[in-house]
PDB file of C-alpha atoms in Angstrom:
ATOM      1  CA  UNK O  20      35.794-113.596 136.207  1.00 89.00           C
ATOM      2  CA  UNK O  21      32.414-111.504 136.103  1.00 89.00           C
ATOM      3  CA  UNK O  22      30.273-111.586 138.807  1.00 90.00           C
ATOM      4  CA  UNK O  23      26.854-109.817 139.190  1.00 91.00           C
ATOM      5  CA  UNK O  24      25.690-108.344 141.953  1.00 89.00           C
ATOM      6  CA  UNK O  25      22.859-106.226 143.783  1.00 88.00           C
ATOM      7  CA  UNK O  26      24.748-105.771 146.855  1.00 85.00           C
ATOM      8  CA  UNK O  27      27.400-103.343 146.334  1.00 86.00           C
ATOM      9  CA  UNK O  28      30.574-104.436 148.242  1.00 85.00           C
ATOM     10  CA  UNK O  29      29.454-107.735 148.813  1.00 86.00           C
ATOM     11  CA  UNK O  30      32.474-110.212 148.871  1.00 88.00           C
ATOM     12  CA  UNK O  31      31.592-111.452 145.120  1.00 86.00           C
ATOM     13  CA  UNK O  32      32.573-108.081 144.209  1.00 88.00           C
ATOM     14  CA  UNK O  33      35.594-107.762 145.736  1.00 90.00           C
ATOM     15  CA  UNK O  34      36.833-111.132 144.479  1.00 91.00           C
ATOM     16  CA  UNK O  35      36.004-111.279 141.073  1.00 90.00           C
ATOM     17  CA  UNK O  36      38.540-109.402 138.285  1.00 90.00           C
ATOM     18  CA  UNK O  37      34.914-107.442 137.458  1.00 90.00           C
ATOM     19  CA  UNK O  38      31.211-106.684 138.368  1.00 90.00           C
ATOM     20  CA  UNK O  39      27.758-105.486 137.283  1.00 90.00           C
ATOM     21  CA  UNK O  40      25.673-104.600 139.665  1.00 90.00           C
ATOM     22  CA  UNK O  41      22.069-104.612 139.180  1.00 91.00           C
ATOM     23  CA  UNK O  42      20.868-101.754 141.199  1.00 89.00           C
ATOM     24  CA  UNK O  43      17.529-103.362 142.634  1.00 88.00           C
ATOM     25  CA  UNK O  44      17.037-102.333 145.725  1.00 87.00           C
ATOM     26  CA  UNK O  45      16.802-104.276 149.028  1.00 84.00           C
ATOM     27  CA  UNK O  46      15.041-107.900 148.546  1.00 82.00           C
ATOM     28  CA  UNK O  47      13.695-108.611 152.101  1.00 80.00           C
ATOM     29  CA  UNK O  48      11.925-112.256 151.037  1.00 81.00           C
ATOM     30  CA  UNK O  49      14.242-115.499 151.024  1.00 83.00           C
ATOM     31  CA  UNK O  50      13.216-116.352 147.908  1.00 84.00           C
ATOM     32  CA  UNK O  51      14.288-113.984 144.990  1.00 86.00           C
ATOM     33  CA  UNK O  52      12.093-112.405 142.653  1.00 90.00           C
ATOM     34  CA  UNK O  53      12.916-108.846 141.673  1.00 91.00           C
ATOM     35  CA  UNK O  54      16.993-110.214 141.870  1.00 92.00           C
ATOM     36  CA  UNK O  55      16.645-112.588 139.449  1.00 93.00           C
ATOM     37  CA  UNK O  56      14.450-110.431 137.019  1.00 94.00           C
ATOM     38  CA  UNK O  57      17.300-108.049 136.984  1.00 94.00           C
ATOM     39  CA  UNK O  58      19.664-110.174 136.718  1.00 94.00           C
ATOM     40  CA  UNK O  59      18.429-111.143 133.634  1.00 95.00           C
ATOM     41  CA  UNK O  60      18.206-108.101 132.151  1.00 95.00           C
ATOM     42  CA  UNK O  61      21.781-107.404 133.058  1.00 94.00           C
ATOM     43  CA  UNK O  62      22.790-110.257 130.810  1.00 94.00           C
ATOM     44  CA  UNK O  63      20.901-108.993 128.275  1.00 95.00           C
ATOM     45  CA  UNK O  64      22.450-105.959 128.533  1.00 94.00           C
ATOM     46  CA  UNK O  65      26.501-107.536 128.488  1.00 94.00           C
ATOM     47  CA  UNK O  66      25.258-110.041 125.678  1.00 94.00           C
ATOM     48  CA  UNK O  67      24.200-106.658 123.699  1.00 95.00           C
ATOM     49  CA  UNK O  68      27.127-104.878 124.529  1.00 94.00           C
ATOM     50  CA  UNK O  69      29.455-108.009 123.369  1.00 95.00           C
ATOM     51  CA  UNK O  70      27.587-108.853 120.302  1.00 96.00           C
ATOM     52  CA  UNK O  71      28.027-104.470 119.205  1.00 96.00           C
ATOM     53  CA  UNK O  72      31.810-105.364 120.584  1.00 96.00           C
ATOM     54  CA  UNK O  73      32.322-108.115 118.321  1.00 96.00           C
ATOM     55  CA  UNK O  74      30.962-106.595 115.026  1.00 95.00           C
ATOM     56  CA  UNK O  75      27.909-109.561 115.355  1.00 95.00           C
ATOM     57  CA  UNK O  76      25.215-106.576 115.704  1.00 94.00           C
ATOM     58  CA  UNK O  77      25.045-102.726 114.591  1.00 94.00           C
ATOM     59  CA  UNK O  78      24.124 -99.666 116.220  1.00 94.00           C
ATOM     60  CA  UNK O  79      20.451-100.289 114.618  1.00 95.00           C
ATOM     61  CA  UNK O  80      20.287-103.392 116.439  1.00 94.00           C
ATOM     62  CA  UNK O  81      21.485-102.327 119.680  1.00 94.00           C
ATOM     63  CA  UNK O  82      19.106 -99.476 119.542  1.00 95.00           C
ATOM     64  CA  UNK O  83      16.124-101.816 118.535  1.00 94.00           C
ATOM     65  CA  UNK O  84      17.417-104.298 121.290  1.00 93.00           C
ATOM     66  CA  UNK O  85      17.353-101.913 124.206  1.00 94.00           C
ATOM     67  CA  UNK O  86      14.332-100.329 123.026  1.00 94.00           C
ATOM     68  CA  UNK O  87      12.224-103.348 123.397  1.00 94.00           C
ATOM     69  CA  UNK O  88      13.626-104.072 126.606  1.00 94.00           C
ATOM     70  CA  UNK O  89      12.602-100.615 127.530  1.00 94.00           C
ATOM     71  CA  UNK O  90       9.040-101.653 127.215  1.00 95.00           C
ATOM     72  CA  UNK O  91       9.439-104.423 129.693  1.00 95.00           C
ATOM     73  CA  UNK O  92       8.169-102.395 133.332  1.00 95.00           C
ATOM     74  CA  UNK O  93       4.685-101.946 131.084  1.00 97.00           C
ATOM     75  CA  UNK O  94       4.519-105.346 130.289  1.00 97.00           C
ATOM     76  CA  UNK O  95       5.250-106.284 133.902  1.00 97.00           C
ATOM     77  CA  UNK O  96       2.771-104.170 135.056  1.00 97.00           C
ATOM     78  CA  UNK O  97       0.272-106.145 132.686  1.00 97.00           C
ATOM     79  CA  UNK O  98       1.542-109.535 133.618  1.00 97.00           C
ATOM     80  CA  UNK O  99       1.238-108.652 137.685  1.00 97.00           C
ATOM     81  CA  UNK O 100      -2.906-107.762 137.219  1.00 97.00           C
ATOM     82  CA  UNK O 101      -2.967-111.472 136.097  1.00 97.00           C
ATOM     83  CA  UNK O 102      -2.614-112.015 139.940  1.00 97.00           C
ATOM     84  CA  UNK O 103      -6.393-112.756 140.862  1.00 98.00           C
ATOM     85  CA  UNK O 104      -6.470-115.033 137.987  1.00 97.00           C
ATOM     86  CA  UNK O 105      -3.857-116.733 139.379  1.00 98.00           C
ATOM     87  CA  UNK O 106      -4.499-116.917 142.367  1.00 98.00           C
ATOM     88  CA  UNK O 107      -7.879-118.676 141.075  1.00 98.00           C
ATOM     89  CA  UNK O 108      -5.730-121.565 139.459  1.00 98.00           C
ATOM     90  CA  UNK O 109      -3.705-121.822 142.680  1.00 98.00           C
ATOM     91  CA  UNK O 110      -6.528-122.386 144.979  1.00 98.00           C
ATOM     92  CA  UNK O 111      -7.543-125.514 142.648  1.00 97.00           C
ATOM     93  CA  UNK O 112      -4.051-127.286 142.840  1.00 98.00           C
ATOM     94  CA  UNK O 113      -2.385-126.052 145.526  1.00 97.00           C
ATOM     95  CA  UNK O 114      -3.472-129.214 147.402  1.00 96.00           C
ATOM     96  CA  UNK O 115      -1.386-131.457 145.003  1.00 97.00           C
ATOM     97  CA  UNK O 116       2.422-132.763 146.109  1.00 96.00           C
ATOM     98  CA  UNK O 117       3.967-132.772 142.627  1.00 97.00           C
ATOM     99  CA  UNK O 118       4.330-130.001 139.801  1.00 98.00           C
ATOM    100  CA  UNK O 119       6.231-130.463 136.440  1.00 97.00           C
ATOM    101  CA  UNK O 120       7.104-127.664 134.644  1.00 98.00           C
ATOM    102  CA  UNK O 121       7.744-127.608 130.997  1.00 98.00           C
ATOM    103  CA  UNK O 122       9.766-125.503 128.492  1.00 98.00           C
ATOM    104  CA  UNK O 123      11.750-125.612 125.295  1.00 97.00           C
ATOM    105  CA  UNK O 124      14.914-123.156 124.320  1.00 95.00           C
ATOM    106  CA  UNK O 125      15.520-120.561 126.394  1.00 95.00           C
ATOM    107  CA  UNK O 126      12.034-120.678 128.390  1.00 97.00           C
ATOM    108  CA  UNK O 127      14.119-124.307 130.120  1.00 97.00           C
ATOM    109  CA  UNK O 128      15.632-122.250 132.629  1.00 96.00           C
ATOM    110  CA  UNK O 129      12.701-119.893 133.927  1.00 97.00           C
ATOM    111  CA  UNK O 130      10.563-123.814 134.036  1.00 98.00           C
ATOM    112  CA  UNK O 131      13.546-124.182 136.165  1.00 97.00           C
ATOM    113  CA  UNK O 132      12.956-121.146 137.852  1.00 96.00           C
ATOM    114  CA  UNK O 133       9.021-121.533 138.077  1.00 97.00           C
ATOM    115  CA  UNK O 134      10.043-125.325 140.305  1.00 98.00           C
ATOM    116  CA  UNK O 135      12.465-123.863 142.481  1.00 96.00           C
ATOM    117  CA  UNK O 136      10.224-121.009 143.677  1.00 96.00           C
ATOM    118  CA  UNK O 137       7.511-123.429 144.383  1.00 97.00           C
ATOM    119  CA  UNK O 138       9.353-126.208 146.121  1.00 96.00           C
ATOM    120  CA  UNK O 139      11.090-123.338 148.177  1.00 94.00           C
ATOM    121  CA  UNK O 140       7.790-121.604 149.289  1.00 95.00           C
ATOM    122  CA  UNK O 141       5.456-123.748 149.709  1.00 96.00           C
ATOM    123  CA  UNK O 142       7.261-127.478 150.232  1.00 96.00           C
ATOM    124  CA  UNK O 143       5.822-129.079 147.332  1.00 97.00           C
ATOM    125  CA  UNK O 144       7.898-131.103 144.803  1.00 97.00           C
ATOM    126  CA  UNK O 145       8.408-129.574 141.373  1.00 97.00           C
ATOM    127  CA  UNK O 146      10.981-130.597 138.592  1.00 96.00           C
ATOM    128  CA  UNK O 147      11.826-127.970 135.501  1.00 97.00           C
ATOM    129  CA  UNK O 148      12.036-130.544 132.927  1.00 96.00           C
ATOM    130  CA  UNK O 149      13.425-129.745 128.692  1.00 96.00           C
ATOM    131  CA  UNK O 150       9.985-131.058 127.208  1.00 96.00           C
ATOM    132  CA  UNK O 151      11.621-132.140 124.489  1.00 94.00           C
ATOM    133  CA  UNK O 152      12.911-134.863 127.174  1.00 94.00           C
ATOM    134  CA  UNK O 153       9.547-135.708 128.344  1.00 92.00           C
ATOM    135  CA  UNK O 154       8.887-139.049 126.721  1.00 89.00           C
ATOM    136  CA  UNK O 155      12.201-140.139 128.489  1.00 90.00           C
ATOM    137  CA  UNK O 156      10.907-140.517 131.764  1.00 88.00           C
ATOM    138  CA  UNK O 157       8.784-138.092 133.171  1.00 89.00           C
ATOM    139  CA  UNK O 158       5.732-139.021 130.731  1.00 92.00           C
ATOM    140  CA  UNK O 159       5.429-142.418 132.902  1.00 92.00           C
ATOM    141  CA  UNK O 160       4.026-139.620 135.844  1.00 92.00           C
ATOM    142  CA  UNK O 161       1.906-137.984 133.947  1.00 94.00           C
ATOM    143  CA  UNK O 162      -1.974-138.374 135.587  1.00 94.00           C
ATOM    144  CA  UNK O 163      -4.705-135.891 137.589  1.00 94.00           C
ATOM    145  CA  UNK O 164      -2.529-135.783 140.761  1.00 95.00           C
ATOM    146  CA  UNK O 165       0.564-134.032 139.222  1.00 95.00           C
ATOM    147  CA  UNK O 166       0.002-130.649 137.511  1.00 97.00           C
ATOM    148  CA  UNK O 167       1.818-129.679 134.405  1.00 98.00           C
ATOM    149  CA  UNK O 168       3.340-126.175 133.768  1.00 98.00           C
ATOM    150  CA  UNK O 169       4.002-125.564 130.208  1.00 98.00           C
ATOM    151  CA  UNK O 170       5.624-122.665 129.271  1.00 98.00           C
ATOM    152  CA  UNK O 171       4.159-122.195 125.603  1.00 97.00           C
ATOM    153  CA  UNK O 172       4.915-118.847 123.938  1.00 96.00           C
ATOM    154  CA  UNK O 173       5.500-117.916 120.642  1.00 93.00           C
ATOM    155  CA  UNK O 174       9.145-117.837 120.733  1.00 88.00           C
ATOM    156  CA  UNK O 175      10.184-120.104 118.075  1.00 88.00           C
ATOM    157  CA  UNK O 176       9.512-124.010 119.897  1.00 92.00           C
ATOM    158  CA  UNK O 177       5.341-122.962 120.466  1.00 94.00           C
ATOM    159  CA  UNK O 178       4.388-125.681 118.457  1.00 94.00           C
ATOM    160  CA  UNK O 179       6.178-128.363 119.835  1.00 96.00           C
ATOM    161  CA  UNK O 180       5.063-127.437 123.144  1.00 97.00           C
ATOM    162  CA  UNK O 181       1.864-127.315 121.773  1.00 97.00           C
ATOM    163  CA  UNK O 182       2.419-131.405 120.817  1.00 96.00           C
ATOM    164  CA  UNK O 183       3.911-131.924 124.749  1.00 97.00           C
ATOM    165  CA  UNK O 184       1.087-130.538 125.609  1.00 97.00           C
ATOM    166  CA  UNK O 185      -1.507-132.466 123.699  1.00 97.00           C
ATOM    167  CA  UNK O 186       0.112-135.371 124.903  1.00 96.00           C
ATOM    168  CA  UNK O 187      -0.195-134.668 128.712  1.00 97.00           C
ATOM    169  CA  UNK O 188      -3.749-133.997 127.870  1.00 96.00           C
ATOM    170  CA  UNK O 189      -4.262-137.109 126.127  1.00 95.00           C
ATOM    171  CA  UNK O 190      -2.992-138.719 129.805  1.00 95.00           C
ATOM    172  CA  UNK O 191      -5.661-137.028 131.808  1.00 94.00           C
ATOM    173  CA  UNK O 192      -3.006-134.743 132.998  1.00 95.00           C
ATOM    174  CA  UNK O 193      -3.569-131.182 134.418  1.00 97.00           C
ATOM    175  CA  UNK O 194      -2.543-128.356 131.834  1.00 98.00           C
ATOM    176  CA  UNK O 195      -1.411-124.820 133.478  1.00 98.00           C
ATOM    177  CA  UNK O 196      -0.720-123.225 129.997  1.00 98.00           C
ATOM    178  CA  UNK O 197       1.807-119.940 130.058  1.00 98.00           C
ATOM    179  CA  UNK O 198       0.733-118.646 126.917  1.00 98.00           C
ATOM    180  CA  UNK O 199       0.959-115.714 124.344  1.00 97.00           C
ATOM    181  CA  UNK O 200      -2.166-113.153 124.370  1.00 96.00           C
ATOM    182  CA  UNK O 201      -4.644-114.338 121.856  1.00 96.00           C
ATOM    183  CA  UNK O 202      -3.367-118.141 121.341  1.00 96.00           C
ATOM    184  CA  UNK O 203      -6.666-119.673 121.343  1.00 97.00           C
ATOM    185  CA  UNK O 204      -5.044-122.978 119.871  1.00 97.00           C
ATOM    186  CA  UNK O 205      -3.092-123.796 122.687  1.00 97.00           C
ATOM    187  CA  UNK O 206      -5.248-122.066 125.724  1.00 96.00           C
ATOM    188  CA  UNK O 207      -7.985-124.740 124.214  1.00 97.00           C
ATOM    189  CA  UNK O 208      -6.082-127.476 125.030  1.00 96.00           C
ATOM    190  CA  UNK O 209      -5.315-126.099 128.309  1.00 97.00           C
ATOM    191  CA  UNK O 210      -7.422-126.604 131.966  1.00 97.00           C
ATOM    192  CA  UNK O 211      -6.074-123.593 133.223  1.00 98.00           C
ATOM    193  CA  UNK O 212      -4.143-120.611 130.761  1.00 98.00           C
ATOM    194  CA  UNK O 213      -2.570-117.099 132.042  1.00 98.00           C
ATOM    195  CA  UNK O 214      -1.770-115.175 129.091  1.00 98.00           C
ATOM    196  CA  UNK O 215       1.311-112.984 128.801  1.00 97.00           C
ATOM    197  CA  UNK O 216       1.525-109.507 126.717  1.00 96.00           C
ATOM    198  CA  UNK O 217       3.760-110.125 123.051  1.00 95.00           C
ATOM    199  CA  UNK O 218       7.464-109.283 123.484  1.00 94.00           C
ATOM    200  CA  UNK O 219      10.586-110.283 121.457  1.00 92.00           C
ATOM    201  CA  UNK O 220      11.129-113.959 122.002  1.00 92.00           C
ATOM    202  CA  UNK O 221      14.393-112.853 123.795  1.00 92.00           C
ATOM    203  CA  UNK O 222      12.770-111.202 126.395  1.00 94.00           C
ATOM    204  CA  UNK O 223       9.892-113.974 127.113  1.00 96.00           C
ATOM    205  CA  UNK O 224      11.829-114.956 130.390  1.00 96.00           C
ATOM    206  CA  UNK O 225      11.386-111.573 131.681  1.00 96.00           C
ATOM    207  CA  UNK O 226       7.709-112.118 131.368  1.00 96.00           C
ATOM    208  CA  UNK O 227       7.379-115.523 132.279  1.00 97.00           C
ATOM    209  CA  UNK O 228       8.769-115.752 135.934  1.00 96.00           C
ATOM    210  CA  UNK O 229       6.270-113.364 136.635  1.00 97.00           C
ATOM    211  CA  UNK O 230       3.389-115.972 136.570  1.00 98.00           C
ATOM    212  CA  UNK O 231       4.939-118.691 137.940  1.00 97.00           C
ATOM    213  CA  UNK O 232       6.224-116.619 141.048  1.00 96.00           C
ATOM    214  CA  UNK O 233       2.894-115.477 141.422  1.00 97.00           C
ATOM    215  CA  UNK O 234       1.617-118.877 141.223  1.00 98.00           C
ATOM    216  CA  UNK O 235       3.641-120.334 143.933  1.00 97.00           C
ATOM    217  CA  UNK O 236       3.106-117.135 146.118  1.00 97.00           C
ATOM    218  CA  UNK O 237      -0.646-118.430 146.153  1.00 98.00           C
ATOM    219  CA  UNK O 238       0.189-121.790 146.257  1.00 98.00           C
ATOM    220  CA  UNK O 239       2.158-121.349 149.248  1.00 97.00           C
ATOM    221  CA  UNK O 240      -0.236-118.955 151.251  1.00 97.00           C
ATOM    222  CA  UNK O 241      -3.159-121.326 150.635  1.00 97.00           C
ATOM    223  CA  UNK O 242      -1.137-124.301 152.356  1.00 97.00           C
ATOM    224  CA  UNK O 243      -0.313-121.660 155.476  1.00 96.00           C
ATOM    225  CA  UNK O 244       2.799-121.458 154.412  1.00 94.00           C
ATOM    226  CA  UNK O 245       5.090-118.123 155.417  1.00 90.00           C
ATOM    227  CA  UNK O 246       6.798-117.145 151.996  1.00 90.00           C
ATOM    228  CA  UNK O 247       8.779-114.599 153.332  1.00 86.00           C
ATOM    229  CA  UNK O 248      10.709-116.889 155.599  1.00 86.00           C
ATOM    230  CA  UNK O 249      10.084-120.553 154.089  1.00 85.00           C
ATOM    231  CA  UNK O 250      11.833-123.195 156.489  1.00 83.00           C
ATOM    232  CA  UNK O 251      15.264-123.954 156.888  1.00 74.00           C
ATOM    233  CA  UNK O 252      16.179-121.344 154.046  1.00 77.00           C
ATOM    234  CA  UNK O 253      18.590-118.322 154.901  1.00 69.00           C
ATOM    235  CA  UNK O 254      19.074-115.454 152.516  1.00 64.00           C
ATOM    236  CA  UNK O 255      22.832-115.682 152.891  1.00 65.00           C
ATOM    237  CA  UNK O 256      24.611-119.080 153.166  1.00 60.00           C
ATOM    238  CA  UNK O 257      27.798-120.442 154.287  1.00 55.00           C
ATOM    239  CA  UNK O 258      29.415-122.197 151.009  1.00 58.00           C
ATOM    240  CA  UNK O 259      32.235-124.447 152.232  1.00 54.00           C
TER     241      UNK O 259
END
């Protein structure tokens, strides 16, 4: 059992038969931003490590690996001057009640990610939803009163987001595109598009919680809401 960590000592430590601890540094906010970033890039990290383990990957690779996660602070650093952009969009929905948000592969989780943070700041409703599962259902909610987050980078399932896209477009629906720099195709079909730096498809989640924290930052603070300490959220809980 593995766990990881930021807070050295922390009972999850202690516990577990190992840990990796992520060295952050103190997250005062409720909600988790700079934690789950580095969380990521810790399992990066142990899935590098076990792939060089297990003969799957070289010393080339590894090097080439951590070297392009080396360039992630910069790219950070671009994707955080997006921030009066964003907080443009935000001021134009941040009156709605329900978000979807959108993503294919391993982008699913941060569209996850990108709901959570916004239903936990600022009390809207948001569901991270595969898009490949969005005729099942969710389509049927599709209309001008429920934005749509689509995570659309060029990380292998771009152009079937780009068709999930055309399709809430087709139903009147709100677009907030996450895009790659320089995708004209897809920002085009898009109301509203923040564009992230290139990267390594691998390392697109790193990028892409960026925005979407952002966004619900602005959301939230638009509504009056206080997204330090949102409502009946602890830092800590009691797990029975």
């Amino acid at each position: 059992q593995l766990t990881i960590c930021n807070t050295p000592g922390a009972q999850t430590t202690r516990v577990a038969d190992g840990f990796v601890l992520t060295h952050c540094g103190p997250e005062v906010a409720v909600a988790s931003t700079k934690t789950l970033t580095a969380s990521i890039t810790a399992l990066y990290l142990l899935a590098i490590r076990i792939a060089a383990v297990r003969g799957v990957i070289g010393q080339a690779q590894v090097a080439e690996l951590v070297g392009e996660l080396a360039h992630m602070p910069g790219l950070i650093g671009d994707t955080l001057k997006l921030d009066d952009r964003i907080g443009r969009i935000a001021s134009t929905v941040a009156q709605h009640r329900n978000f979807l948000f959108l993503a294919r592969g391993i982008e699913f989780p941060m569209a996850m990610e990108g709901a959570l943070k916004l239903k936990e700041v600022s009390y809207i409703h948001a569901e991270g939803y595969p898009a490949g599962e969005m005729k099942h259902g969710p389509i049927a909610l599709i209309d001008r009163e429920m934005p749509v987050v689509a995570i659309a980078l060029d990380d292998g399932s771009r152009d079937k987001m780009l068709s999930n896209i055309e399709q809430v477009r087709a139903r009147d629906g709100i677009v907030i595109g996450i895009v790659t720099e320089g995708d004209a195709e897809i920002a085009a079909k898009c109301e509203h598009v923040i564009e992230l730096p290139h990267t390594t498809p691998l390392l697109y989640p790193l990028l892409s919680a960026v925005p979407m924290q952002l966004l619900s930052y602005h959301i939230a603070v638009r509504r009056g809401c206080d997204v330090d300490q949102p409502r009946n959220l602890a830092k800590t809980v009691t797990v029975e």
